[in-house]
mmCIF file of C-alpha atoms in Angstrom:
data_model
loop_
_atom_site.group_PDB
_atom_site.id
_atom_site.type_symbol
_atom_site.label_atom_id
_atom_site.label_comp_id
_atom_site.label_asym_id
_atom_site.label_seq_id
_atom_site.Cartn_x
_atom_site.Cartn_y
_atom_site.Cartn_z
ATOM 1 C CA UNK X 23 10.936 -44.391 74.208
ATOM 2 C CA UNK X 24 7.690 -44.977 72.360
ATOM 3 C CA UNK X 25 8.649 -42.741 69.438
ATOM 4 C CA UNK X 26 11.926 -44.596 68.931
ATOM 5 C CA UNK X 27 10.178 -47.974 69.066
ATOM 6 C CA UNK X 28 7.709 -46.827 66.415
ATOM 7 C CA UNK X 29 10.579 -45.586 64.267
ATOM 8 C CA UNK X 30 12.676 -48.742 64.728
ATOM 9 C CA UNK X 31 11.440 -50.577 61.568
ATOM 10 C CA UNK X 32 12.104 -47.515 59.418
ATOM 11 C CA UNK X 33 15.527 -46.983 60.974
ATOM 12 C CA UNK X 34 16.330 -50.666 60.464
ATOM 13 C CA UNK X 35 15.474 -50.410 56.767
ATOM 14 C CA UNK X 36 17.531 -47.232 56.498
ATOM 15 C CA UNK X 37 20.591 -48.840 58.077
ATOM 16 C CA UNK X 38 20.207 -51.892 55.842
ATOM 17 C CA UNK X 39 20.115 -49.918 52.597
ATOM 18 C CA UNK X 40 22.982 -47.645 53.586
ATOM 19 C CA UNK X 41 25.153 -50.591 54.664
ATOM 20 C CA UNK X 42 24.390 -52.305 51.362
ATOM 21 C CA UNK X 43 25.357 -49.156 49.508
ATOM 22 C CA UNK X 44 28.620 -48.998 51.460
ATOM 23 C CA UNK X 45 29.413 -52.619 50.642
ATOM 24 C CA UNK X 46 28.837 -52.014 46.923
ATOM 25 C CA UNK X 47 31.032 -48.915 47.066
ATOM 26 C CA UNK X 48 33.752 -50.737 49.054
ATOM 27 C CA UNK X 49 33.824 -53.564 46.499
ATOM 28 C CA UNK X 50 34.195 -51.056 43.661
ATOM 29 C CA UNK X 51 36.927 -49.177 45.540
ATOM 30 C CA UNK X 52 38.919 -52.327 46.294
ATOM 31 C CA UNK X 53 38.564 -53.387 42.652
ATOM 32 C CA UNK X 54 40.239 -50.139 41.622
ATOM 33 C CA UNK X 55 42.906 -50.346 44.308
ATOM 34 C CA UNK X 56 41.414 -47.518 46.400
ATOM 35 C CA UNK X 57 40.922 -47.314 50.145
ATOM 36 C CA UNK X 58 37.196 -47.091 50.963
ATOM 37 C CA UNK X 59 37.893 -45.383 54.273
ATOM 38 C CA UNK X 60 40.154 -42.779 52.662
ATOM 39 C CA UNK X 61 37.532 -41.940 50.048
ATOM 40 C CA UNK X 62 34.848 -41.507 52.697
ATOM 41 C CA UNK X 63 36.961 -39.700 55.294
ATOM 42 C CA UNK X 64 39.333 -37.458 53.338
ATOM 43 C CA UNK X 65 37.919 -36.770 49.862
ATOM 44 C CA UNK X 66 37.266 -33.162 48.780
ATOM 45 C CA UNK X 67 35.511 -31.091 51.468
ATOM 46 C CA UNK X 68 36.251 -33.695 54.136
ATOM 47 C CA UNK X 69 39.942 -32.814 53.847
ATOM 48 C CA UNK X 70 39.180 -29.133 54.461
ATOM 49 C CA UNK X 71 37.133 -29.927 57.563
ATOM 50 C CA UNK X 72 39.761 -32.181 59.102
ATOM 51 C CA UNK X 73 42.483 -29.590 58.440
ATOM 52 C CA UNK X 74 40.410 -26.875 60.134
ATOM 53 C CA UNK X 75 39.829 -29.215 63.071
ATOM 54 C CA UNK X 76 43.558 -29.874 63.405
ATOM 55 C CA UNK X 77 45.022 -26.447 62.663
ATOM 56 C CA UNK X 78 42.230 -23.864 62.817
ATOM 57 C CA UNK X 79 41.354 -21.399 60.085
ATOM 58 C CA UNK X 80 43.937 -19.727 57.865
ATOM 59 C CA UNK X 81 44.444 -21.919 54.784
ATOM 60 C CA UNK X 82 44.023 -20.343 51.337
ATOM 61 C CA UNK X 83 44.725 -21.882 47.922
ATOM 62 C CA UNK X 84 45.361 -19.774 44.813
ATOM 63 C CA UNK X 85 44.640 -21.359 41.443
ATOM 64 C CA UNK X 86 45.840 -20.382 37.924
ATOM 65 C CA UNK X 87 42.284 -19.619 36.792
ATOM 66 C CA UNK X 88 41.995 -16.912 39.454
ATOM 67 C CA UNK X 89 39.987 -18.910 41.994
ATOM 68 C CA UNK X 90 40.929 -18.191 45.604
ATOM 69 C CA UNK X 91 39.805 -20.931 47.971
ATOM 70 C CA UNK X 92 39.843 -19.892 51.624
ATOM 71 C CA UNK X 93 38.866 -22.270 54.393
ATOM 72 C CA UNK X 94 36.713 -19.480 55.844
ATOM 73 C CA UNK X 95 34.021 -20.686 53.432
ATOM 74 C CA UNK X 96 33.516 -23.692 55.722
ATOM 75 C CA UNK X 97 31.326 -23.189 58.779
ATOM 76 C CA UNK X 98 32.801 -24.094 62.192
ATOM 77 C CA UNK X 99 30.436 -26.551 63.901
ATOM 78 C CA UNK X 100 31.583 -29.737 62.165
ATOM 79 C CA UNK X 101 35.349 -29.161 62.494
ATOM 80 C CA UNK X 102 34.743 -28.126 66.086
ATOM 81 C CA UNK X 103 32.968 -31.421 66.744
ATOM 82 C CA UNK X 104 35.774 -33.337 65.009
ATOM 83 C CA UNK X 105 38.305 -31.659 67.263
ATOM 84 C CA UNK X 106 36.237 -32.530 70.334
ATOM 85 C CA UNK X 107 36.000 -36.201 69.323
ATOM 86 C CA UNK X 108 39.737 -36.500 68.646
ATOM 87 C CA UNK X 109 40.407 -34.942 72.059
ATOM 88 C CA UNK X 110 38.386 -37.720 73.719
ATOM 89 C CA UNK X 111 38.974 -40.749 71.484
ATOM 90 C CA UNK X 112 42.270 -42.051 70.024
ATOM 91 C CA UNK X 113 41.152 -41.609 66.414
ATOM 92 C CA UNK X 114 42.213 -39.487 63.466
ATOM 93 C CA UNK X 115 40.230 -36.472 62.276
ATOM 94 C CA UNK X 116 38.866 -38.419 59.315
ATOM 95 C CA UNK X 117 37.614 -41.242 61.491
ATOM 96 C CA UNK X 118 36.091 -38.744 63.917
ATOM 97 C CA UNK X 119 34.322 -37.082 61.000
ATOM 98 C CA UNK X 120 32.861 -40.411 59.892
ATOM 99 C CA UNK X 121 31.658 -41.245 63.408
ATOM 100 C CA UNK X 122 29.960 -37.864 63.616
ATOM 101 C CA UNK X 123 28.369 -38.160 60.188
ATOM 102 C CA UNK X 124 27.061 -41.665 60.783
ATOM 103 C CA UNK X 125 25.638 -40.703 64.169
ATOM 104 C CA UNK X 126 24.049 -37.570 62.723
ATOM 105 C CA UNK X 127 22.584 -39.566 59.833
ATOM 106 C CA UNK X 128 20.802 -41.842 62.289
ATOM 107 C CA UNK X 129 19.511 -38.870 64.267
ATOM 108 C CA UNK X 130 18.335 -37.229 61.047
ATOM 109 C CA UNK X 131 16.496 -40.370 59.930
ATOM 110 C CA UNK X 132 14.700 -40.506 63.279
ATOM 111 C CA UNK X 133 13.790 -36.818 63.047
ATOM 112 C CA UNK X 134 12.444 -37.310 59.524
ATOM 113 C CA UNK X 135 10.321 -40.198 60.777
ATOM 114 C CA UNK X 136 8.938 -38.108 63.634
ATOM 115 C CA UNK X 137 7.870 -35.333 61.261
ATOM 116 C CA UNK X 138 6.443 -37.718 58.673
ATOM 117 C CA UNK X 139 4.520 -39.667 61.298
ATOM 118 C CA UNK X 140 3.097 -36.527 62.883
ATOM 119 C CA UNK X 141 1.902 -35.018 59.600
ATOM 120 C CA UNK X 142 1.168 -37.965 57.311
ATOM 121 C CA UNK X 143 1.128 -41.181 59.332
ATOM 122 C CA UNK X 144 3.562 -43.950 60.128
ATOM 123 C CA UNK X 145 3.575 -45.603 56.702
ATOM 124 C CA UNK X 146 4.483 -42.400 54.892
ATOM 125 C CA UNK X 147 7.111 -41.670 57.565
ATOM 126 C CA UNK X 148 8.748 -45.060 56.985
ATOM 127 C CA UNK X 149 8.805 -44.496 53.230
ATOM 128 C CA UNK X 150 10.312 -41.020 53.654
ATOM 129 C CA UNK X 151 13.184 -42.447 55.693
ATOM 130 C CA UNK X 152 13.722 -45.297 53.228
ATOM 131 C CA UNK X 153 13.630 -42.977 50.208
ATOM 132 C CA UNK X 154 16.104 -40.586 51.855
ATOM 133 C CA UNK X 155 18.530 -43.486 52.205
ATOM 134 C CA UNK X 156 17.977 -44.501 48.568
ATOM 135 C CA UNK X 157 18.583 -41.159 46.885
ATOM 136 C CA UNK X 158 21.083 -41.583 44.022
ATOM 137 C CA UNK X 159 23.608 -39.380 45.852
ATOM 138 C CA UNK X 160 22.870 -40.718 49.350
ATOM 139 C CA UNK X 161 26.465 -41.973 49.556
ATOM 140 C CA UNK X 162 27.231 -38.465 50.866
ATOM 141 C CA UNK X 163 25.418 -39.453 54.071
ATOM 142 C CA UNK X 164 28.229 -41.942 54.708
ATOM 143 C CA UNK X 165 31.038 -39.426 54.127
ATOM 144 C CA UNK X 166 32.758 -36.988 56.456
ATOM 145 C CA UNK X 167 30.550 -34.193 55.132
ATOM 146 C CA UNK X 168 28.252 -31.737 56.891
ATOM 147 C CA UNK X 169 24.937 -32.630 55.250
ATOM 148 C CA UNK X 170 24.075 -35.304 57.862
ATOM 149 C CA UNK X 171 24.733 -32.912 60.756
ATOM 150 C CA UNK X 172 22.694 -30.134 59.191
ATOM 151 C CA UNK X 173 19.814 -32.471 58.316
ATOM 152 C CA UNK X 174 19.679 -33.856 61.852
ATOM 153 C CA UNK X 175 19.577 -30.380 63.397
ATOM 154 C CA UNK X 176 17.056 -29.183 60.795
ATOM 155 C CA UNK X 177 14.708 -32.153 61.223
ATOM 156 C CA UNK X 178 14.631 -31.886 64.998
ATOM 157 C CA UNK X 179 14.292 -28.110 64.875
ATOM 158 C CA UNK X 180 11.316 -28.405 62.518
ATOM 159 C CA UNK X 181 9.767 -31.079 64.730
ATOM 160 C CA UNK X 182 10.179 -28.745 67.715
ATOM 161 C CA UNK X 183 8.424 -25.991 65.755
ATOM 162 C CA UNK X 184 5.520 -28.317 64.977
ATOM 163 C CA UNK X 185 5.360 -29.132 68.705
ATOM 164 C CA UNK X 186 5.644 -25.411 69.542
ATOM 165 C CA UNK X 187 8.790 -25.965 71.561
ATOM 166 C CA UNK X 188 10.199 -22.615 70.561
ATOM 167 C CA UNK X 189 13.368 -22.515 72.658
ATOM 168 C CA UNK X 190 14.379 -25.959 71.447
ATOM 169 C CA UNK X 191 13.586 -25.047 67.831
ATOM 170 C CA UNK X 192 15.558 -21.807 68.020
ATOM 171 C CA UNK X 193 18.561 -23.430 69.710
ATOM 172 C CA UNK X 194 18.756 -26.228 67.145
ATOM 173 C CA UNK X 195 18.392 -23.706 64.314
ATOM 174 C CA UNK X 196 21.258 -21.720 65.853
ATOM 175 C CA UNK X 197 23.465 -24.830 65.790
ATOM 176 C CA UNK X 198 22.381 -25.688 62.245
ATOM 177 C CA UNK X 199 23.394 -22.175 61.209
ATOM 178 C CA UNK X 200 26.922 -22.962 62.368
ATOM 179 C CA UNK X 201 27.047 -26.120 60.247
ATOM 180 C CA UNK X 202 26.431 -25.051 56.636
ATOM 181 C CA UNK X 203 25.716 -21.892 54.599
ATOM 182 C CA UNK X 204 22.337 -23.151 53.355
ATOM 183 C CA UNK X 205 21.264 -23.881 56.938
ATOM 184 C CA UNK X 206 19.905 -20.350 56.858
ATOM 185 C CA UNK X 207 16.814 -22.223 55.625
ATOM 186 C CA UNK X 208 16.279 -23.615 59.130
ATOM 187 C CA UNK X 209 16.449 -20.137 60.657
ATOM 188 C CA UNK X 210 14.007 -18.846 58.046
ATOM 189 C CA UNK X 211 11.528 -21.631 58.858
ATOM 190 C CA UNK X 212 11.682 -20.959 62.604
ATOM 191 C CA UNK X 213 11.425 -17.185 62.123
ATOM 192 C CA UNK X 214 8.397 -17.422 59.835
ATOM 193 C CA UNK X 215 6.689 -19.969 62.073
ATOM 194 C CA UNK X 216 7.334 -17.869 65.180
ATOM 195 C CA UNK X 217 6.049 -14.756 63.411
ATOM 196 C CA UNK X 218 2.935 -16.614 62.321
ATOM 197 C CA UNK X 219 2.370 -17.812 65.881
ATOM 198 C CA UNK X 220 2.654 -14.254 67.214
ATOM 199 C CA UNK X 221 0.366 -12.922 64.481
ATOM 200 C CA UNK X 222 -2.243 -15.496 65.501
ATOM 201 C CA UNK X 223 -2.387 -13.976 68.951
ATOM 202 C CA UNK X 224 0.424 -15.496 71.037
ATOM 203 C CA UNK X 225 2.036 -12.109 71.745
ATOM 204 C CA UNK X 226 1.752 -12.633 75.497
ATOM 205 C CA UNK X 227 4.160 -15.578 75.321
ATOM 206 C CA UNK X 228 7.865 -14.765 75.215
ATOM 207 C CA UNK X 229 8.871 -18.185 73.867
ATOM 208 C CA UNK X 230 8.137 -17.591 70.153
ATOM 209 C CA UNK X 231 10.048 -14.313 70.440
ATOM 210 C CA UNK X 232 13.010 -16.072 72.026
ATOM 211 C CA UNK X 233 12.985 -18.927 69.508
ATOM 212 C CA UNK X 234 12.788 -16.511 66.592
ATOM 213 C CA UNK X 235 15.703 -14.444 67.915
ATOM 214 C CA UNK X 236 17.868 -17.491 68.591
ATOM 215 C CA UNK X 237 17.297 -19.130 65.207
ATOM 216 C CA UNK X 238 19.483 -16.926 62.963
ATOM 217 C CA UNK X 239 22.142 -16.192 65.599
ATOM 218 C CA UNK X 240 24.533 -18.972 64.568
ATOM 219 C CA UNK X 241 24.488 -18.235 60.841
ATOM 220 C CA UNK X 242 24.650 -14.472 61.284
ATOM 221 C CA UNK X 243 27.342 -14.769 63.934
ATOM 222 C CA UNK X 244 29.716 -16.715 61.709
ATOM 223 C CA UNK X 245 29.079 -14.553 58.644
ATOM 224 C CA UNK X 246 29.806 -11.410 60.674
ATOM 225 C CA UNK X 247 32.896 -12.989 62.269
ATOM 226 C CA UNK X 248 34.332 -13.714 58.826
ATOM 227 C CA UNK X 249 33.439 -10.160 57.805
ATOM 228 C CA UNK X 250 35.400 -8.756 60.742
ATOM 229 C CA UNK X 251 38.349 -11.013 59.940
ATOM 230 C CA UNK X 252 38.296 -9.979 56.278
ATOM 231 C CA UNK X 253 37.865 -6.263 57.051
ATOM 232 C CA UNK X 254 34.406 -6.042 55.498
ATOM 233 C CA UNK X 255 31.724 -6.660 58.117
ATOM 234 C CA UNK X 256 28.779 -7.393 55.825
ATOM 235 C CA UNK X 257 30.546 -8.401 52.623
ATOM 236 C CA UNK X 258 33.612 -10.297 53.777
ATOM 237 C CA UNK X 259 32.037 -13.734 53.924
ATOM 238 C CA UNK X 260 30.376 -13.322 50.527
ATOM 239 C CA UNK X 261 33.723 -12.259 49.051
ATOM 240 C CA UNK X 262 35.209 -15.479 50.395
ATOM 241 C CA UNK X 263 32.428 -17.451 48.711
ATOM 242 C CA UNK X 264 32.965 -15.532 45.477
ATOM 243 C CA UNK X 265 36.577 -16.704 45.556
ATOM 244 C CA UNK X 266 35.183 -20.221 45.313
ATOM 245 C CA UNK X 267 33.086 -19.011 42.313
ATOM 246 C CA UNK X 268 30.023 -19.438 44.528
ATOM 247 C CA UNK X 269 27.462 -16.639 44.534
ATOM 248 C CA UNK X 270 23.711 -16.157 44.293
ATOM 249 C CA UNK X 271 22.761 -14.847 40.832
ATOM 250 C CA UNK X 272 19.071 -15.833 40.653
ATOM 251 C CA UNK X 273 19.798 -18.843 38.458
ATOM 252 C CA UNK X 274 21.753 -17.132 35.672
ATOM 253 C CA UNK X 275 24.802 -19.319 36.305
ATOM 254 C CA UNK X 276 22.663 -22.444 36.344
ATOM 255 C CA UNK X 277 21.133 -21.573 32.971
ATOM 256 C CA UNK X 278 24.551 -20.808 31.451
ATOM 257 C CA UNK X 279 25.917 -24.147 32.608
ATOM 258 C CA UNK X 280 22.879 -26.037 31.296
ATOM 259 C CA UNK X 281 23.447 -24.455 27.878
ATOM 260 C CA UNK X 282 27.089 -25.582 27.912
ATOM 261 C CA UNK X 283 26.050 -29.028 29.104
ATOM 262 C CA UNK X 284 23.781 -29.401 26.069
ATOM 263 C CA UNK X 285 26.635 -28.812 23.626
ATOM 264 C CA UNK X 286 29.833 -29.852 25.420
ATOM 265 C CA UNK X 287 30.866 -33.309 26.671
ATOM 266 C CA UNK X 288 31.030 -33.469 30.479
ATOM 267 C CA UNK X 289 31.526 -36.136 33.105
ATOM 268 C CA UNK X 290 28.392 -38.245 33.642
ATOM 269 C CA UNK X 291 28.086 -36.718 37.112
ATOM 270 C CA UNK X 292 27.279 -33.303 35.645
ATOM 271 C CA UNK X 293 24.425 -34.683 33.546
ATOM 272 C CA UNK X 294 23.123 -36.599 36.540
ATOM 273 C CA UNK X 295 23.352 -33.434 38.644
ATOM 274 C CA UNK X 296 21.182 -31.624 36.096
ATOM 275 C CA UNK X 297 18.621 -34.449 36.054
ATOM 276 C CA UNK X 298 18.535 -34.780 39.841
ATOM 277 C CA UNK X 299 18.188 -31.044 40.365
ATOM 278 C CA UNK X 300 15.378 -30.917 37.830
ATOM 279 C CA UNK X 301 13.604 -33.789 39.577
ATOM 280 C CA UNK X 302 13.961 -31.995 42.909
ATOM 281 C CA UNK X 303 12.361 -28.865 41.447
ATOM 282 C CA UNK X 304 9.432 -30.912 40.128
ATOM 283 C CA UNK X 305 9.077 -32.588 43.525
ATOM 284 C CA UNK X 306 9.001 -29.157 45.162
ATOM 285 C CA UNK X 307 6.080 -28.130 42.940
ATOM 286 C CA UNK X 308 4.255 -31.344 43.868
ATOM 287 C CA UNK X 309 5.079 -30.762 47.533
ATOM 288 C CA UNK X 310 3.573 -27.261 47.385
ATOM 289 C CA UNK X 311 0.397 -28.715 45.873
ATOM 290 C CA UNK X 312 0.070 -30.909 48.976
ATOM 291 C CA UNK X 313 -0.378 -27.703 51.027
ATOM 292 C CA UNK X 314 2.317 -28.634 53.562
ATOM 293 C CA UNK X 315 2.870 -27.231 57.032
ATOM 294 C CA UNK X 316 4.289 -23.696 56.868
ATOM 295 C CA UNK X 317 7.682 -24.442 58.507
ATOM 296 C CA UNK X 318 8.378 -27.303 56.089
ATOM 297 C CA UNK X 319 7.319 -25.191 53.114
ATOM 298 C CA UNK X 320 9.623 -22.310 54.062
ATOM 299 C CA UNK X 321 12.555 -24.598 54.884
ATOM 300 C CA UNK X 322 12.304 -26.565 51.653
ATOM 301 C CA UNK X 323 11.614 -23.516 49.520
ATOM 302 C CA UNK X 324 14.708 -21.682 50.761
ATOM 303 C CA UNK X 325 16.898 -24.738 50.125
ATOM 304 C CA UNK X 326 15.580 -25.105 46.568
ATOM 305 C CA UNK X 327 15.985 -21.401 45.816
ATOM 306 C CA UNK X 328 19.577 -21.401 47.113
ATOM 307 C CA UNK X 329 20.484 -24.520 45.116
ATOM 308 C CA UNK X 330 18.886 -23.438 41.838
ATOM 309 C CA UNK X 331 19.666 -19.726 42.149
ATOM 310 C CA UNK X 332 23.292 -20.160 43.140
ATOM 311 C CA UNK X 333 26.195 -20.153 40.690
ATOM 312 C CA UNK X 334 29.276 -22.342 40.943
ATOM 313 C CA UNK X 335 29.822 -26.059 41.625
ATOM 314 C CA UNK X 336 26.877 -27.227 39.552
ATOM 315 C CA UNK X 337 27.843 -30.830 40.244
ATOM 316 C CA UNK X 338 27.188 -30.291 43.963
ATOM 317 C CA UNK X 339 23.598 -29.065 43.651
ATOM 318 C CA UNK X 340 22.008 -32.470 44.410
ATOM 319 C CA UNK X 341 24.181 -32.673 47.541
ATOM 320 C CA UNK X 342 23.016 -29.225 48.618
ATOM 321 C CA UNK X 343 19.441 -30.564 48.425
ATOM 322 C CA UNK X 344 20.065 -33.692 50.504
ATOM 323 C CA UNK X 345 18.742 -31.910 53.619
ATOM 324 C CA UNK X 346 15.509 -31.080 51.751
ATOM 325 C CA UNK X 347 13.826 -34.290 52.923
ATOM 326 C CA UNK X 348 10.250 -32.857 52.682
ATOM 327 C CA UNK X 349 10.644 -33.170 48.904
ATOM 328 C CA UNK X 350 10.169 -36.910 49.416
ATOM 329 C CA UNK X 351 6.624 -36.471 50.719
ATOM 330 C CA UNK X 352 4.928 -36.621 47.275
ATOM 331 C CA UNK X 353 6.826 -39.794 46.356
ATOM 332 C CA UNK X 354 6.046 -41.438 49.701
ATOM 333 C CA UNK X 355 2.357 -40.545 49.363
ATOM 334 C CA UNK X 356 2.277 -41.950 45.836
ATOM 335 C CA UNK X 357 3.903 -45.218 46.938
ATOM 336 C CA UNK X 358 1.321 -45.682 49.686
ATOM 337 C CA UNK X 359 -1.392 -45.548 47.027
ATOM 338 C CA UNK X 360 0.403 -47.737 44.488
ATOM 339 C CA UNK X 361 -0.051 -51.458 44.113
ATOM 340 C CA UNK X 362 2.430 -53.445 46.231
ATOM 341 C CA UNK X 363 4.204 -54.882 43.180
ATOM 342 C CA UNK X 364 4.645 -51.430 41.661
ATOM 343 C CA UNK X 365 5.910 -49.990 44.958
ATOM 344 C CA UNK X 366 8.435 -52.802 45.339
ATOM 345 C CA UNK X 367 9.600 -52.396 41.727
ATOM 346 C CA UNK X 368 10.173 -48.664 42.194
ATOM 347 C CA UNK X 369 12.024 -49.231 45.462
ATOM 348 C CA UNK X 370 14.291 -51.913 43.976
ATOM 349 C CA UNK X 371 15.059 -49.695 40.974
ATOM 350 C CA UNK X 372 15.951 -46.787 43.259
ATOM 351 C CA UNK X 373 18.179 -49.068 45.313
ATOM 352 C CA UNK X 374 20.064 -50.246 42.244
ATOM 353 C CA UNK X 375 20.546 -46.689 41.019
ATOM 354 C CA UNK X 376 21.620 -45.455 44.442
ATOM 355 C CA UNK X 377 24.170 -48.213 45.055
ATOM 356 C CA UNK X 378 25.711 -48.078 41.564
ATOM 357 C CA UNK X 379 25.753 -44.292 41.260
ATOM 358 C CA UNK X 380 27.204 -43.896 44.747
ATOM 359 C CA UNK X 381 30.033 -46.264 43.849
ATOM 360 C CA UNK X 382 30.593 -44.352 40.611
ATOM 361 C CA UNK X 383 30.789 -40.988 42.376
ATOM 362 C CA UNK X 384 33.546 -42.147 44.735
ATOM 363 C CA UNK X 385 35.555 -44.423 42.445
ATOM 364 C CA UNK X 386 35.205 -43.286 38.823
ATOM 365 C CA UNK X 387 33.926 -39.698 38.667
ATOM 366 C CA UNK X 388 36.586 -37.058 38.060
ATOM 367 C CA UNK X 389 34.512 -34.188 39.439
ATOM 368 C CA UNK X 390 34.418 -33.106 43.062
ATOM 369 C CA UNK X 391 31.322 -34.161 44.957
#
């Protein structure tokens, strides 16, 4: 395929930097007597996903502080895929999760390249892929987490929107909506783009209508299913999330935590989360100034609003923004205009930060990722 051949150099760079990051992490893990595979395949949320894949839903943990953690907070696509892989291959759930994440990461990188090449040219596309692999928290892309799956589905859905392949865009958005809560951003992008297409005079075509109707079906379907199971059709899922101390409060929780962070000692990861989230917000402002394509603007805007406006798990906010790859557009554009020495210096510095911070997150940090 011509598109894959054009993307090959970018994908090669991406694989190289992620493998280097994994080697640095593995060395740090072995130094501390930890199993690299166990940290990648079973840490934190990965354990919840593999348990759902093996036993279905129904696990709830009650904590002394009043938190009630139900596995219904986790969307079903990823554990369903893990179960399918373990039914076909003689591997454990954790290994299946890693195979899925690594495959999805590659598909996501290709989708990001396609979008970048279509809108900004091949050089910017290559830099977007490279920068995505060099984010300080990009180690998550190598874990049995759902961000790679969501990003792959989102990138290809957005590319389909740009190509006006409405049924494909809606179907991929439907699947993305079954992967993660914040994948509602993909549905929003497809819905707005389809509405804009119809407003421009495409009312005689049924495809934008169909794509727009398909897009939110996965997310809405799971939320309503949890509501039925919990006995509260429209509020059940949000009650489950509240049990995890996760709710949307328009940023009040974020501001409260930032105030505490300024006066109370916390793990380095919390300070880094604040810095990274702040950088992402600045990048969003710069991205808006570039007057981006409407679907990318809506998708990225919803992700940023959810991350900044949501309360709970402040340390996870940078991870929630990993799928927001359009935020890298301003940086990629700036690097294309910079002198080669400056561009190389910035890239090397990002690589060092990414490799070291990724190793820290999985071997030294006491907070959940």
